[in-house]
PDB file of C-alpha atoms in Angstrom:
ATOM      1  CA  UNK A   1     -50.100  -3.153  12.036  1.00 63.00           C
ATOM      2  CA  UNK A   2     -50.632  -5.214  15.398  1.00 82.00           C
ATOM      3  CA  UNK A   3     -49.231  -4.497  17.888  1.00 88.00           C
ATOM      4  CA  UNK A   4     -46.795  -7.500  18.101  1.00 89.00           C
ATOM      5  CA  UNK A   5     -45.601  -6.486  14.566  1.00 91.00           C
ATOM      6  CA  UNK A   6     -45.151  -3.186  15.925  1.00 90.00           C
ATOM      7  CA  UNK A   7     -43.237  -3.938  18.840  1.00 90.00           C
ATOM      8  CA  UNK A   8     -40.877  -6.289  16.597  1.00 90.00           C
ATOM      9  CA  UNK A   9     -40.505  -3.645  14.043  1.00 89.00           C
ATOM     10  CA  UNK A  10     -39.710  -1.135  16.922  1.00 88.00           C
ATOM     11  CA  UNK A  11     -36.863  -3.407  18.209  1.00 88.00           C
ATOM     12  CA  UNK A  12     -35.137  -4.198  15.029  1.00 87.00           C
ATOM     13  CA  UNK A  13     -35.346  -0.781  14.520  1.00 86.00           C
ATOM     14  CA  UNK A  14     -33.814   0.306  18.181  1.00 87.00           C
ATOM     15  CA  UNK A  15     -31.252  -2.464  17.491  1.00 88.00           C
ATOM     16  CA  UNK A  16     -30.029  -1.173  13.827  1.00 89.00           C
ATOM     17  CA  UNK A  17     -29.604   1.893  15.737  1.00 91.00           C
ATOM     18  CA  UNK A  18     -27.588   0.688  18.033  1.00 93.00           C
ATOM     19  CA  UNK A  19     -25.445  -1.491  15.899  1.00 94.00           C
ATOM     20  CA  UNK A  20     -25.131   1.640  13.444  1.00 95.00           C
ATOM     21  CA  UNK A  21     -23.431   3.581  16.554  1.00 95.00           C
ATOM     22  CA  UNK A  22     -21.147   1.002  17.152  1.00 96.00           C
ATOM     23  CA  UNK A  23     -19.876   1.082  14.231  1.00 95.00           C
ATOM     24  CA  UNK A  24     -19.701   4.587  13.272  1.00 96.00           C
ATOM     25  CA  UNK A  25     -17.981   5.004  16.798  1.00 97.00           C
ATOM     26  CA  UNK A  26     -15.304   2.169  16.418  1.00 97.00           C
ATOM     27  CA  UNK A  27     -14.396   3.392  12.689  1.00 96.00           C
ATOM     28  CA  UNK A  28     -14.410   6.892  14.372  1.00 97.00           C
ATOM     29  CA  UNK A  29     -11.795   5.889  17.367  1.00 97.00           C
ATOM     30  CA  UNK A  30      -9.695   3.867  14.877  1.00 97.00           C
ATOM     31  CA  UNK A  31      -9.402   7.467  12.378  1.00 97.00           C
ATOM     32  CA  UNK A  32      -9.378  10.019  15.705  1.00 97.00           C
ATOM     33  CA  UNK A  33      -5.752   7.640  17.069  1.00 96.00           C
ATOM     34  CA  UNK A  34      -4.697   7.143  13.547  1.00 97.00           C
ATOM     35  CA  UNK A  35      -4.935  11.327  12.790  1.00 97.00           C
ATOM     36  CA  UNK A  36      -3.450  12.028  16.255  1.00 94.00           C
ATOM     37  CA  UNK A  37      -0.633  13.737  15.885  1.00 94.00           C
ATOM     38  CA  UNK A  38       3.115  14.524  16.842  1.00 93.00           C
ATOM     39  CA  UNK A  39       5.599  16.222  16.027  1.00 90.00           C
ATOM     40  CA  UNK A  40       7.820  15.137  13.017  1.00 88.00           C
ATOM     41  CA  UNK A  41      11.788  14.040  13.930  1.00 84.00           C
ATOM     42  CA  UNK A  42      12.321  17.212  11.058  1.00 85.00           C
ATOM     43  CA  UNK A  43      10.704  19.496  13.157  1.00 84.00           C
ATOM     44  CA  UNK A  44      12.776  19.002  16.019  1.00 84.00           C
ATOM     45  CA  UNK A  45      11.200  16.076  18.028  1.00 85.00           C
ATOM     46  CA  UNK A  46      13.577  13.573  19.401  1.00 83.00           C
ATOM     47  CA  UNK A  47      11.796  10.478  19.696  1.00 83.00           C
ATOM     48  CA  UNK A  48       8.539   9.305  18.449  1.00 86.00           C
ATOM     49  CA  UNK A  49       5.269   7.008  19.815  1.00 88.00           C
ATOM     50  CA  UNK A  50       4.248   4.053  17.063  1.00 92.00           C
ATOM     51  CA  UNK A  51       0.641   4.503  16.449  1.00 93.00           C
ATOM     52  CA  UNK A  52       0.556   8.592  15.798  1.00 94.00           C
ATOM     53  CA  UNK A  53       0.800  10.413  12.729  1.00 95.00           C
ATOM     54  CA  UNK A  54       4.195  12.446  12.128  1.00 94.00           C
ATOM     55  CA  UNK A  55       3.472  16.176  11.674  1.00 94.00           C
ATOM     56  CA  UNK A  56       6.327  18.630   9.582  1.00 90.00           C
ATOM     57  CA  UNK A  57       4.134  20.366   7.180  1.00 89.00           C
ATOM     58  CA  UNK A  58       0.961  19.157   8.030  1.00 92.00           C
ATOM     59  CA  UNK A  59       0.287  17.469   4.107  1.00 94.00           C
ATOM     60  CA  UNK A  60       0.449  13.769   5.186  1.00 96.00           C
ATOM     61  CA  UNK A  61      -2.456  14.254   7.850  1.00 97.00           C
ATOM     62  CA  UNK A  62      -3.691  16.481   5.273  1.00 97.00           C
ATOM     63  CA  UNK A  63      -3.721  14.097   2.345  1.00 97.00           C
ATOM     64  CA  UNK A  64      -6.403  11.612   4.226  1.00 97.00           C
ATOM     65  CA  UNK A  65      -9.463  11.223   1.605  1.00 97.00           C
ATOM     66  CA  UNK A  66     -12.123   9.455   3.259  1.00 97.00           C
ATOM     67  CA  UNK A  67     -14.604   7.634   0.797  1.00 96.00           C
ATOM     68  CA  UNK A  68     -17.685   6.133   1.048  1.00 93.00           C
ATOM     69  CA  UNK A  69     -18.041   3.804  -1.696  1.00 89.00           C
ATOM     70  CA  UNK A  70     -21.273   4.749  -3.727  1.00 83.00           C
ATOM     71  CA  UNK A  71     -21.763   7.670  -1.919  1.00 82.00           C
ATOM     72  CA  UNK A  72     -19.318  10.751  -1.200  1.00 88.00           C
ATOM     73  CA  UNK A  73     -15.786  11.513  -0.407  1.00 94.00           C
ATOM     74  CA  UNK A  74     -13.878  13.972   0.903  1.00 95.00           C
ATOM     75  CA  UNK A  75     -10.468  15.581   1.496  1.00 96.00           C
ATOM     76  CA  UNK A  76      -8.879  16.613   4.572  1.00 96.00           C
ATOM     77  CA  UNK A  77      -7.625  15.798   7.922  1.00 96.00           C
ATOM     78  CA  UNK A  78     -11.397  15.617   9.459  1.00 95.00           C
ATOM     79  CA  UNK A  79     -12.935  14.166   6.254  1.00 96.00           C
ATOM     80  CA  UNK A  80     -13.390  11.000   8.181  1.00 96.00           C
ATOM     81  CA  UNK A  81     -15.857  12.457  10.099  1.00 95.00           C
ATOM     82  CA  UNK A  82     -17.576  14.363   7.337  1.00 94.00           C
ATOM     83  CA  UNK A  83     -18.054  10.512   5.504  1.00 94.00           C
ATOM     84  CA  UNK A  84     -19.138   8.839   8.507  1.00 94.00           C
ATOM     85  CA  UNK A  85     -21.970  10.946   8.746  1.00 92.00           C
ATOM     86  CA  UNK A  86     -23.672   9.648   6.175  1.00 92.00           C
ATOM     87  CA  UNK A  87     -22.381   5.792   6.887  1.00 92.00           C
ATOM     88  CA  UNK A  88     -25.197   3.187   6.797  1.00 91.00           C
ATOM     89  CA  UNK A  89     -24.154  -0.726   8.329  1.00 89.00           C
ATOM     90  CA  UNK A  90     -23.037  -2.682   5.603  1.00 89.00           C
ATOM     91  CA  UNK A  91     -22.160   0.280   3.114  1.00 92.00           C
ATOM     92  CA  UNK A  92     -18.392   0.370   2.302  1.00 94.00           C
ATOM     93  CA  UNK A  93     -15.714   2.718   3.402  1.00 95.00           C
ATOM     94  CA  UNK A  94     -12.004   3.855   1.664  1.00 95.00           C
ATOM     95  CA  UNK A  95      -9.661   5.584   3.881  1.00 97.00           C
ATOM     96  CA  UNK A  96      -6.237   6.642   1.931  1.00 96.00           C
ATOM     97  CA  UNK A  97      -3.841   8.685   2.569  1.00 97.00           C
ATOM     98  CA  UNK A  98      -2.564  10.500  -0.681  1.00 96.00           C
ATOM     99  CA  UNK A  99       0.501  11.934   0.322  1.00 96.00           C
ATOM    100  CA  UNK A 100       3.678  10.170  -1.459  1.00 93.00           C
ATOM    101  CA  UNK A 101       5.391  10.035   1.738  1.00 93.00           C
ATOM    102  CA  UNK A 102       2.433   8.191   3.494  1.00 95.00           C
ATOM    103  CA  UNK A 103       3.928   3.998   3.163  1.00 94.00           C
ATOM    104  CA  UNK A 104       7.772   4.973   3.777  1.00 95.00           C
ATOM    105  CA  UNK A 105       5.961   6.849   7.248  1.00 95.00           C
ATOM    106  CA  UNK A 106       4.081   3.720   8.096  1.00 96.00           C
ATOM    107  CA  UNK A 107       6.309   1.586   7.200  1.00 95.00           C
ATOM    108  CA  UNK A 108       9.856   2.811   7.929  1.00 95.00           C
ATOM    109  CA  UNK A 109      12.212   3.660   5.083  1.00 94.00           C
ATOM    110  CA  UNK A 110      15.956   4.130   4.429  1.00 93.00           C
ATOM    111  CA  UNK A 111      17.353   7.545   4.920  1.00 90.00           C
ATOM    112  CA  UNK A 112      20.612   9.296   3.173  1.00 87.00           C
ATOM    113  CA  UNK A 113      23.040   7.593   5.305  1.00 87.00           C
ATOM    114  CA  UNK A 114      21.280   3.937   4.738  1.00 89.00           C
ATOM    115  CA  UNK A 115      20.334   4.160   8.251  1.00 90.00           C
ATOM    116  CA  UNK A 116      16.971   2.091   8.460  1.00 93.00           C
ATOM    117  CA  UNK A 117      14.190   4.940  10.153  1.00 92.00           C
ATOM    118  CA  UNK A 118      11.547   2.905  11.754  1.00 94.00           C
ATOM    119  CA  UNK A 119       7.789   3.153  10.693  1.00 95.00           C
ATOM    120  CA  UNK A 120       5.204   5.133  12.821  1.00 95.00           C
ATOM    121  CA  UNK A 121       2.676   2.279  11.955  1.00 97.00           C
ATOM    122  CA  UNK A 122      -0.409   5.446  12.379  1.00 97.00           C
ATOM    123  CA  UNK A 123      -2.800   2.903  10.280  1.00 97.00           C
ATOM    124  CA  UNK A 124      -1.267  -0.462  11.295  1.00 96.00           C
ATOM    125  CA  UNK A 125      -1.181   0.050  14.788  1.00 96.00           C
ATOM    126  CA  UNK A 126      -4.997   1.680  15.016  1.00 97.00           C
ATOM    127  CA  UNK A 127      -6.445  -0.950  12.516  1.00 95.00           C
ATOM    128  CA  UNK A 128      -5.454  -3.421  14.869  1.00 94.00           C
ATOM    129  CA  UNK A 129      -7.412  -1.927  17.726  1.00 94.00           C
ATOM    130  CA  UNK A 130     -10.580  -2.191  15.717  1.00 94.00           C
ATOM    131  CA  UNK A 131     -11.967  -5.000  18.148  1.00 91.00           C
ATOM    132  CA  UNK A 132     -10.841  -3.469  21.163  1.00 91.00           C
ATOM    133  CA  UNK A 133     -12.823   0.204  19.782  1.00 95.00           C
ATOM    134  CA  UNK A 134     -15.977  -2.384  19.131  1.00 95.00           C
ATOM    135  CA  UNK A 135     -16.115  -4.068  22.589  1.00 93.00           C
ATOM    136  CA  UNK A 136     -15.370  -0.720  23.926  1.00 94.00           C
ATOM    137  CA  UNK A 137     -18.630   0.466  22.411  1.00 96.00           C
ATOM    138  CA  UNK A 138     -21.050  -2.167  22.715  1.00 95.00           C
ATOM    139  CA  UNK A 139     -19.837  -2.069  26.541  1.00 94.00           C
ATOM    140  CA  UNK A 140     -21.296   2.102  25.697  1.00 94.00           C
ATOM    141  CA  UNK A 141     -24.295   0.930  24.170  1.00 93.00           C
ATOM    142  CA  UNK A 142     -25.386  -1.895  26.103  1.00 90.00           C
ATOM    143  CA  UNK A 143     -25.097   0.762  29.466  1.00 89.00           C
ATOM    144  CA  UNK A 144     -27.804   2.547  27.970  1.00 80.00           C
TER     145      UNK A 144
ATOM    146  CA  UNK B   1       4.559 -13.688  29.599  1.00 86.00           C
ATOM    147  CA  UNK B   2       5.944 -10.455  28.222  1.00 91.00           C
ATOM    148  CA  UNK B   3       6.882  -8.437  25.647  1.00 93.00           C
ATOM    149  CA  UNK B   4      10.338  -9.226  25.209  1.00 94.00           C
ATOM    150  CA  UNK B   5       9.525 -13.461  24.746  1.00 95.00           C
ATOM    151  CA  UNK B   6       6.837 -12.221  22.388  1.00 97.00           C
ATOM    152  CA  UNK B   7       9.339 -10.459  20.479  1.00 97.00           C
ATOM    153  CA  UNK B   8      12.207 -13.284  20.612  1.00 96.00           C
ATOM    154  CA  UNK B   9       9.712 -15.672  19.666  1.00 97.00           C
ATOM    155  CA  UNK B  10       8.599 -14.746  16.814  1.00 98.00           C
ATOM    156  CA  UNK B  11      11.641 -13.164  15.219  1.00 97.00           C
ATOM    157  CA  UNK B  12      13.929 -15.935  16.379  1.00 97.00           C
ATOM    158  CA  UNK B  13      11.514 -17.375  14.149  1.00 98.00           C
ATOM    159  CA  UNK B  14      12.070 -15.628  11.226  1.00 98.00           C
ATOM    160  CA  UNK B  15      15.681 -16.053  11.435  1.00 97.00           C
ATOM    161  CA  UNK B  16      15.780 -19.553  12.003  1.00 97.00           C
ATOM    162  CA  UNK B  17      14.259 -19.976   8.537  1.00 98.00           C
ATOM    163  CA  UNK B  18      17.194 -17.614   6.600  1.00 97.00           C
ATOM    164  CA  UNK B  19      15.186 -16.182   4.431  1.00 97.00           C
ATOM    165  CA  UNK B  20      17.385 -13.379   3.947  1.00 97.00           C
ATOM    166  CA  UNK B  21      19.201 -11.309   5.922  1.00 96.00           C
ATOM    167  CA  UNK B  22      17.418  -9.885   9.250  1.00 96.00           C
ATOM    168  CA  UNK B  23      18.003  -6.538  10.158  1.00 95.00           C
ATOM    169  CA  UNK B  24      16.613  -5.389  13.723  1.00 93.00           C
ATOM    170  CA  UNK B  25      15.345  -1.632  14.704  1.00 86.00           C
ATOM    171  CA  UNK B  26      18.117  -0.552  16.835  1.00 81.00           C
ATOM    172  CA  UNK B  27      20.979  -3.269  17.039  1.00 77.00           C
ATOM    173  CA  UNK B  28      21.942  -3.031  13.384  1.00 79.00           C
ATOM    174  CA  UNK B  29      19.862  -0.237  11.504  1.00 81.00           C
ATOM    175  CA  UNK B  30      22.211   1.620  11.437  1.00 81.00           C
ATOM    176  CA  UNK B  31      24.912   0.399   8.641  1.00 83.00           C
ATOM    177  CA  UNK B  32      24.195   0.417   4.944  1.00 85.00           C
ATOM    178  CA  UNK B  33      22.863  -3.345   4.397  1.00 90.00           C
ATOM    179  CA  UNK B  34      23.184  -4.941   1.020  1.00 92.00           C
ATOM    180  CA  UNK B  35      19.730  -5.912  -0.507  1.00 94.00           C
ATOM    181  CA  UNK B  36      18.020  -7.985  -0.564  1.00 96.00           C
ATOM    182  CA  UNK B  37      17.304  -7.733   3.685  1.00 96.00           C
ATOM    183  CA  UNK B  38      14.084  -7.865   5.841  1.00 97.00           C
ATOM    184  CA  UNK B  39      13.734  -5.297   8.280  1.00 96.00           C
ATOM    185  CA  UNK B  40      11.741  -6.691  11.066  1.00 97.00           C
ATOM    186  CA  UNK B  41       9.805  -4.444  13.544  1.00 96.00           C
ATOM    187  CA  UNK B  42       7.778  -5.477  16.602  1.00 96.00           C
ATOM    188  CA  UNK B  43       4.282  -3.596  16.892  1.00 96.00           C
ATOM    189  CA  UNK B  44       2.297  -3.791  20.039  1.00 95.00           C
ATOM    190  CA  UNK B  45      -1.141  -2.617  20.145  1.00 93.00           C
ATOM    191  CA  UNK B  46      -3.342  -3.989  23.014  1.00 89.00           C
ATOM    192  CA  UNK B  47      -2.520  -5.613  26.363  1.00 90.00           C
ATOM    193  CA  UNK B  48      -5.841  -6.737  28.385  1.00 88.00           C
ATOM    194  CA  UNK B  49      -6.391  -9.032  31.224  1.00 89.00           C
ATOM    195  CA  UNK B  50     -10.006  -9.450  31.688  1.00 83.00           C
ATOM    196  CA  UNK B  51      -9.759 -11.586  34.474  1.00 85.00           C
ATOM    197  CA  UNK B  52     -11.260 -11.085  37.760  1.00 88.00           C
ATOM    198  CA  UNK B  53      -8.512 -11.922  39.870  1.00 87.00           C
ATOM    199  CA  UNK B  54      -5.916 -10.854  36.979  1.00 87.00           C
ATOM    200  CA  UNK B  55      -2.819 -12.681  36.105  1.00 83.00           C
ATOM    201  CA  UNK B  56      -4.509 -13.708  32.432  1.00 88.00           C
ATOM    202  CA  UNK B  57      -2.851 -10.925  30.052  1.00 91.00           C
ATOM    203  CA  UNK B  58      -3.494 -11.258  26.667  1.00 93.00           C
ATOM    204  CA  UNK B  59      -1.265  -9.409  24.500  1.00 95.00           C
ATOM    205  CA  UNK B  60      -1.771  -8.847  20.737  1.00 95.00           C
ATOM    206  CA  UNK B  61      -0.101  -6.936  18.082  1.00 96.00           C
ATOM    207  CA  UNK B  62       1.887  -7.399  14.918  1.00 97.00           C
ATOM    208  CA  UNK B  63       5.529  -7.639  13.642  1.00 98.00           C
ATOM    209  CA  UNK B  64       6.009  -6.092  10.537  1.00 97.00           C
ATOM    210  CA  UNK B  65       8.780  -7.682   8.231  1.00 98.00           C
ATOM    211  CA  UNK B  66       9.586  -5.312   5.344  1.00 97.00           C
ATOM    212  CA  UNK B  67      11.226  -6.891   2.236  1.00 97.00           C
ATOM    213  CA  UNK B  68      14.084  -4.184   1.054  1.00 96.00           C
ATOM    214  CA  UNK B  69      15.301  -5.070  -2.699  1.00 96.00           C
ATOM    215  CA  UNK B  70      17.192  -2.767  -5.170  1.00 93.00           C
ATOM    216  CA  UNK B  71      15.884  -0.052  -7.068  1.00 89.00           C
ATOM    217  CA  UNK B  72      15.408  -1.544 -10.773  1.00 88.00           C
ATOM    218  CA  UNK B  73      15.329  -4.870 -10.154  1.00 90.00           C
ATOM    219  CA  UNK B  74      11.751  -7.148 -10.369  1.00 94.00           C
ATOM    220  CA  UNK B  75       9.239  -6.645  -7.542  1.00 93.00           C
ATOM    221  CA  UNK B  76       8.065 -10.180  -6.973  1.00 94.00           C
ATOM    222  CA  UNK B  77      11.671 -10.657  -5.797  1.00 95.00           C
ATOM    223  CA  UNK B  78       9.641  -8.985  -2.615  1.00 96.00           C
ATOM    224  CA  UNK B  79       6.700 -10.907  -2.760  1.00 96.00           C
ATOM    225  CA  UNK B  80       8.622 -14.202  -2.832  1.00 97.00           C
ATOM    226  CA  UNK B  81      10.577 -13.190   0.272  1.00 97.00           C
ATOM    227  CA  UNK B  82       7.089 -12.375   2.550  1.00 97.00           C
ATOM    228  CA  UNK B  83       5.087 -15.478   0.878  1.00 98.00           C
ATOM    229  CA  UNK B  84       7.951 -17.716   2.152  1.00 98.00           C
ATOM    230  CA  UNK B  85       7.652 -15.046   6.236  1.00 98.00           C
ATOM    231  CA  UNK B  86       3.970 -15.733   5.942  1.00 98.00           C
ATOM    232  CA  UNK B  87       4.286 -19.534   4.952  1.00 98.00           C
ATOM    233  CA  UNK B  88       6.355 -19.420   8.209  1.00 98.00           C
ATOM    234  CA  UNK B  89       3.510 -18.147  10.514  1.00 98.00           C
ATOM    235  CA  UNK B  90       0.809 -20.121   9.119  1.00 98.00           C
ATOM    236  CA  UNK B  91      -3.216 -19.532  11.159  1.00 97.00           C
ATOM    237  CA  UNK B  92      -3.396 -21.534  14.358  1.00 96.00           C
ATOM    238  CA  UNK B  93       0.374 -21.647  14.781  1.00 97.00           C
ATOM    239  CA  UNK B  94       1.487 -21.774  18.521  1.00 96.00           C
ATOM    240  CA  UNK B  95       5.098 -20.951  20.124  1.00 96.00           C
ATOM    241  CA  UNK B  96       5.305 -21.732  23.823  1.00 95.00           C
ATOM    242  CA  UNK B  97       7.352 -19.023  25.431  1.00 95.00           C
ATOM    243  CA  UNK B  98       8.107 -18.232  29.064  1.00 92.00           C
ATOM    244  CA  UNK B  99       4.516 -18.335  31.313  1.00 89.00           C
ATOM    245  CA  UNK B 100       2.764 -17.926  28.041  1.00 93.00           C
ATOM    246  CA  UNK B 101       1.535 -19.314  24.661  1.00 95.00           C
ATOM    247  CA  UNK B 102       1.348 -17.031  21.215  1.00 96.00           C
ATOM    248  CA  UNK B 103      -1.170 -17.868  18.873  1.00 96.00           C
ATOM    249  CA  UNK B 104      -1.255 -16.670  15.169  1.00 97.00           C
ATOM    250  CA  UNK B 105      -5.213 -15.670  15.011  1.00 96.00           C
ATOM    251  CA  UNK B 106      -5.546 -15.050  11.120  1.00 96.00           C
ATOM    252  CA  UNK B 107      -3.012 -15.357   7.932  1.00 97.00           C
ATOM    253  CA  UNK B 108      -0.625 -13.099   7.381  1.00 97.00           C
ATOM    254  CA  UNK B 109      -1.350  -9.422   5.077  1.00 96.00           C
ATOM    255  CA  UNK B 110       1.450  -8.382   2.664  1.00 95.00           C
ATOM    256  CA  UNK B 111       0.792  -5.360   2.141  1.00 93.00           C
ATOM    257  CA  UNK B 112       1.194  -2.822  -0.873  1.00 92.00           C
ATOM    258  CA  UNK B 113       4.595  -2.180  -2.216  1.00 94.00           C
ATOM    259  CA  UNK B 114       6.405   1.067  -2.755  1.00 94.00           C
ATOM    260  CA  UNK B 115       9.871   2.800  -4.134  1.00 92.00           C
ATOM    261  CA  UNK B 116      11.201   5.095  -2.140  1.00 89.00           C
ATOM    262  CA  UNK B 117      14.743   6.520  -2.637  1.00 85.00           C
ATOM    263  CA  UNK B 118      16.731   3.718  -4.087  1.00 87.00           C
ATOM    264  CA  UNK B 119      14.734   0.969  -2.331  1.00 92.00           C
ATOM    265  CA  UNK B 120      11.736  -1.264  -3.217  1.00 95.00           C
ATOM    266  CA  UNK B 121      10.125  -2.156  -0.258  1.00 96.00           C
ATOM    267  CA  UNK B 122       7.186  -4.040   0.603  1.00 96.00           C
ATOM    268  CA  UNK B 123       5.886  -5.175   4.114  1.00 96.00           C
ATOM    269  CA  UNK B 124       3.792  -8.157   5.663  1.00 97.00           C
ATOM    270  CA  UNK B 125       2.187  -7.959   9.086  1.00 97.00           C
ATOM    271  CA  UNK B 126       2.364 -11.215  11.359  1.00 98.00           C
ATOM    272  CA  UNK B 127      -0.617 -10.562  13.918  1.00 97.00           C
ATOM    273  CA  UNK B 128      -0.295 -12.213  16.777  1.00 97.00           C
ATOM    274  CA  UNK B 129      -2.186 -12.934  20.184  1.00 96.00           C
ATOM    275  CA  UNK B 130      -0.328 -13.992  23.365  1.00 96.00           C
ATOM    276  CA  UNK B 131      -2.000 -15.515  26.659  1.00 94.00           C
ATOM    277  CA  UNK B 132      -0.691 -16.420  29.811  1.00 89.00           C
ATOM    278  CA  UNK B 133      -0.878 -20.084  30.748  1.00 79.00           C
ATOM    279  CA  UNK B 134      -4.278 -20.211  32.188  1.00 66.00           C
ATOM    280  CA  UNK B 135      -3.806 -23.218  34.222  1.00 55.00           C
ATOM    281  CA  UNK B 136      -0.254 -20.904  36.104  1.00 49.00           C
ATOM    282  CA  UNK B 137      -3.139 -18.868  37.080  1.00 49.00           C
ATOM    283  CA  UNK B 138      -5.229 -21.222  38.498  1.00 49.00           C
ATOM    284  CA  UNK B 139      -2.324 -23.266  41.103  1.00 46.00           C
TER     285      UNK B 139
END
């Protein structure tokens, strides 16, 4: 190989790097804010943020199964992570949480006393953000 | 431009349109609504100005409408209610409010419906992106 063709080849290369970080970093902010968590009202807490998981038990943070489509899943609050690790650009990915309780959290629900209890919007909210999370790291990359 | 007009905007919006009825987070969440009723909440999730002299915020977020029917009754009762909220906040729409402009970037997503308790419940998400008047920055 010339060296032209090697010095393209290098730089796609460098640059499918780089785009691969980007990605795997902006899918990993949006899963890190949606899995933050606080306390549940159940548990004692007063007032909650929108945009952070609700914590009682632990089994809706729990119930996250991360999934790469044609390649592995997993089960568990940091399976996110464990996926990502083998995430290649363009490949798929399948977050769900599996709890029953998940929706009514996200969304809000009625309670007992048809009171209507707001939703915590944990995906919502941090899907939203994906742009911001990108721009934040090509800003990362590009100060290489 | 902020957060409150955003809010009013839209929702005064949604109301105009009677739909259904509108029930709001705090002023009336509280008492035991007859269904069917849309249960709007306002979502904020990014405020930037990237401006060098600021003055230019652009807010964005979403407000979630939730479409509350009956237990036991058919579930494209729902549906019908957030085609008709996402009919009304069509891509490209723009509402002029106070030292601003919102803009409806994409369509809006229904998204997947549930039962829970002795509700059906579905939601929709109306994204939205709100700018300051550029030329108020510039005089």
């Amino acid at each position: 190989m010339g060296k032209f063709a090697a010095d393209v080849s290098a730089l796609v290369n460098k640059s499918k790097d780089r785009i691969r970080r980007v990605a795997t970093d902006a899918i990993q902010d949006v899963m890190d804010a949606a899995q933050q968590p606080q306390l549940g009202i159940t548990k004692g807490a007063t007032s909650f943020v929108v945009g952070k998981i609700p914590v009682a038990e632990g089994e809706l943070r729990g119930s996250l199964r991360a999934e790469l489509l044609g390649g592995g899943a997993a089960i568990g609050p940091d399976s996110y992570a464990v996926v990502l690790a083998g995430y290649e650009v363009g490949m798929n990915m399948k977050f769900t949480w599996t709890a029953p309780h998940a929706l009514p959290m996200e969304l809000g629900f009625t309670a007992r006393n048809g009171r209507q209890v707001p939703g915590r919007f944990f995906v919502g909210a941090n899907a939203a953000r994906f742009s911001e999370f990108v721009a934040s790291r090509v800003a990362e990359v590009n100060a290489l | 431009m902020n957060e409150q007009d955003i809010a009013n905007a839209l929702q005064q919006r949604l109301v105009s349109a009677n739909i259904a009825p509108v029930v709001f987070e705090n002023p009336n969440a509280n008492a035991n609504h007859a269904r069917p009723f849309l249960f709007v909440q306002h979502v904020t999730t990014d405020r930037v100005d990237l401006s060098l002299a600021g003055g230019h915020v652009i807010a964005r977020g979403f407000m979630s409408v939730t479409a509350v029917i009956a237990e036991g009754t058919f579930a494209n009762q729902a549906m019908a209610l957030l085609d008709q909220v996402s009919a009304l906040f069509p891509k490209c729409l723009r509402l002029t409010i106070t030292g601003g402009v919102i803009t409806i970037p994409q369509p809006a997503r229904i998204m997947q419906g549930f039962q829970y308790k002795a509700d059906y419940r579905r939601g929709v998400h109306v994204f939205y992106d709100a700018s300051a008047v550029l030329n108020a920055v510039i005089t």
